[in-house]
Amino acid sequence: MLDVCDIHVMKPLLAEHGFHFSKAKGQNFLIAKWVPEQIAEDSGVDETAGVLEIGPGIGPLTQQLALRAGKVCAVEVDNRLKPILNLTVGEFSNLEILWDDVLKLDIPALVKEKFPGLRPMACANLPYYITSPILTALLEAECFETVTVMVQKEVAQRIAAKPGTADYSAFTIFCQYYAEPEILFDVPAGCFMPQPKVTSAVIALRVRKTLPWQIDNKEIFFRTVRASFAMRRKTLQNGLASGFPELGKAGAAEVLTSCGFAPTVRGETLGIDEFAAIANEIYRRKQNG
Ligand code: SAM
């Protein structure tokens, strides 16, 4: 197996195929072998797993996943990598590469078709320019056991943030609604070619099998969360009043009071259970006209 993280292997390989990195496609390739090894190891992938990898690049993580998994399906948007991946991962019979934009795929249908009888998992060193849309698609697919990804460290901190901290955001709640996050380890910029400007981190999202909160209407719940963070430095009463104009300021205050909150409470201090209570109260009022 070619050690594609060894720059003495990688550089001539890329040069031979006239390959130049595309910044627009978020191409920062791993040049430290311990990183893909550690990601694959920590992801819990084994022969019972069907793994969706996004952006194999020249295949460092693909190799490690294919060594462990029942099946790997890797989605790569850059056709220029075809001949290189042929050389670096062509030997794996449990690997299928799809030449496509992951954001255009029907992920639940793909998982059903490619991984029958296997535990679906997602694992990737993500292209950073589309981290949020990819994570959104992977979590909303509601078909993976775990999603283990490398992202910018600040994004990992945002995903795993606690209420009341600067990193806590609507995206935090979105991710924590679907999964329990755990930041596994940092990856310095020097582990990539070309080097990104930021430190990266690997985060594991263990997808919830059941929700620990009673949420009566998912759409109202996420609308409540978005309204609460849209006006971050304003009170929750004002946020809710502008996110739900039908409530008005007085109605927003009533919702908060009936859930036991002062109208001056700030959304960024509330946990998911508290957003759930507020959203359920808004939903109840809507149902009652
Ligand atoms: N896995 C390789 C590694 O760790 O060295 C490459 C990771 S690089 C950060 C991101 C990869 O995602 C690139 O190979 C890039 O071409 C690919 N990519 C970018 N946008 C994509 C998209 N929309 N769908 C699928 N792959 C994409």
XYZ file of C-alpha atoms and ligand atoms in Angstrom, residues 5 10 19 22 24-31 36 39 53-62 75-78 80-81 98 100-104 124-130 134 150 192-193, ligand 1:
74
model
C 1.143 10.826 3.514
C 2.964 12.282 -2.579
C -2.206 17.772 -10.254
C -7.678 23.544 -5.740
C -11.918 26.389 -4.180
C -12.463 22.679 -3.475
C -10.940 22.917 0.013
C -7.999 20.675 -0.884
C -5.627 20.370 2.075
C -4.225 16.845 1.985
C -2.877 14.993 5.020
C 0.891 14.470 5.181
C -5.816 9.209 9.282
C -9.307 9.081 12.910
C -16.279 9.032 3.241
C -16.521 12.524 1.809
C -13.581 13.865 -0.179
C -11.010 11.032 -0.285
C -8.431 13.284 -1.998
C -5.521 10.936 -2.758
C -6.781 8.418 -0.220
C -4.933 8.543 3.152
C -8.105 8.154 5.237
C -9.734 5.955 2.577
C -17.611 10.545 -2.700
C -15.143 12.820 -4.503
C -16.063 15.821 -6.650
C -12.666 16.279 -8.352
C -8.639 14.821 -11.767
C -7.983 12.527 -8.785
C -18.583 7.917 -6.494
C -20.029 13.432 -7.490
C -20.796 16.458 -5.336
C -21.863 15.080 -1.970
C -24.355 17.924 -1.540
C -26.257 16.734 -4.618
C -14.149 12.399 6.626
C -11.551 15.102 6.548
C -14.099 17.637 5.349
C -13.571 20.369 2.760
C -13.840 23.359 5.131
C -15.699 25.672 2.738
C -18.803 23.487 3.019
C -22.263 18.690 4.765
C -12.096 16.690 10.867
C -1.438 19.199 5.799
C -0.222 20.182 2.356
N -9.283 13.027 2.571
C -8.154 13.727 1.984
C -7.088 13.945 3.031
O -7.417 13.859 4.222
O -5.949 14.210 2.659
C -8.590 15.055 1.346
C -9.290 16.009 2.270
S -9.502 17.622 1.592
C -9.593 18.570 3.056
C -11.203 17.649 1.042
C -11.555 16.782 -0.151
O -12.960 16.983 -0.443
C -10.839 17.121 -1.443
O -10.382 15.931 -2.044
C -11.907 17.791 -2.331
O -11.679 17.615 -3.728
C -13.149 17.090 -1.844
N -14.411 17.848 -2.049
C -14.581 19.198 -2.062
N -15.856 19.509 -2.268
C -16.548 18.342 -2.396
C -17.908 18.024 -2.640
N -18.829 18.971 -2.797
N -18.258 16.705 -2.719
C -17.319 15.734 -2.580
N -16.005 15.982 -2.343
C -15.623 17.266 -2.246
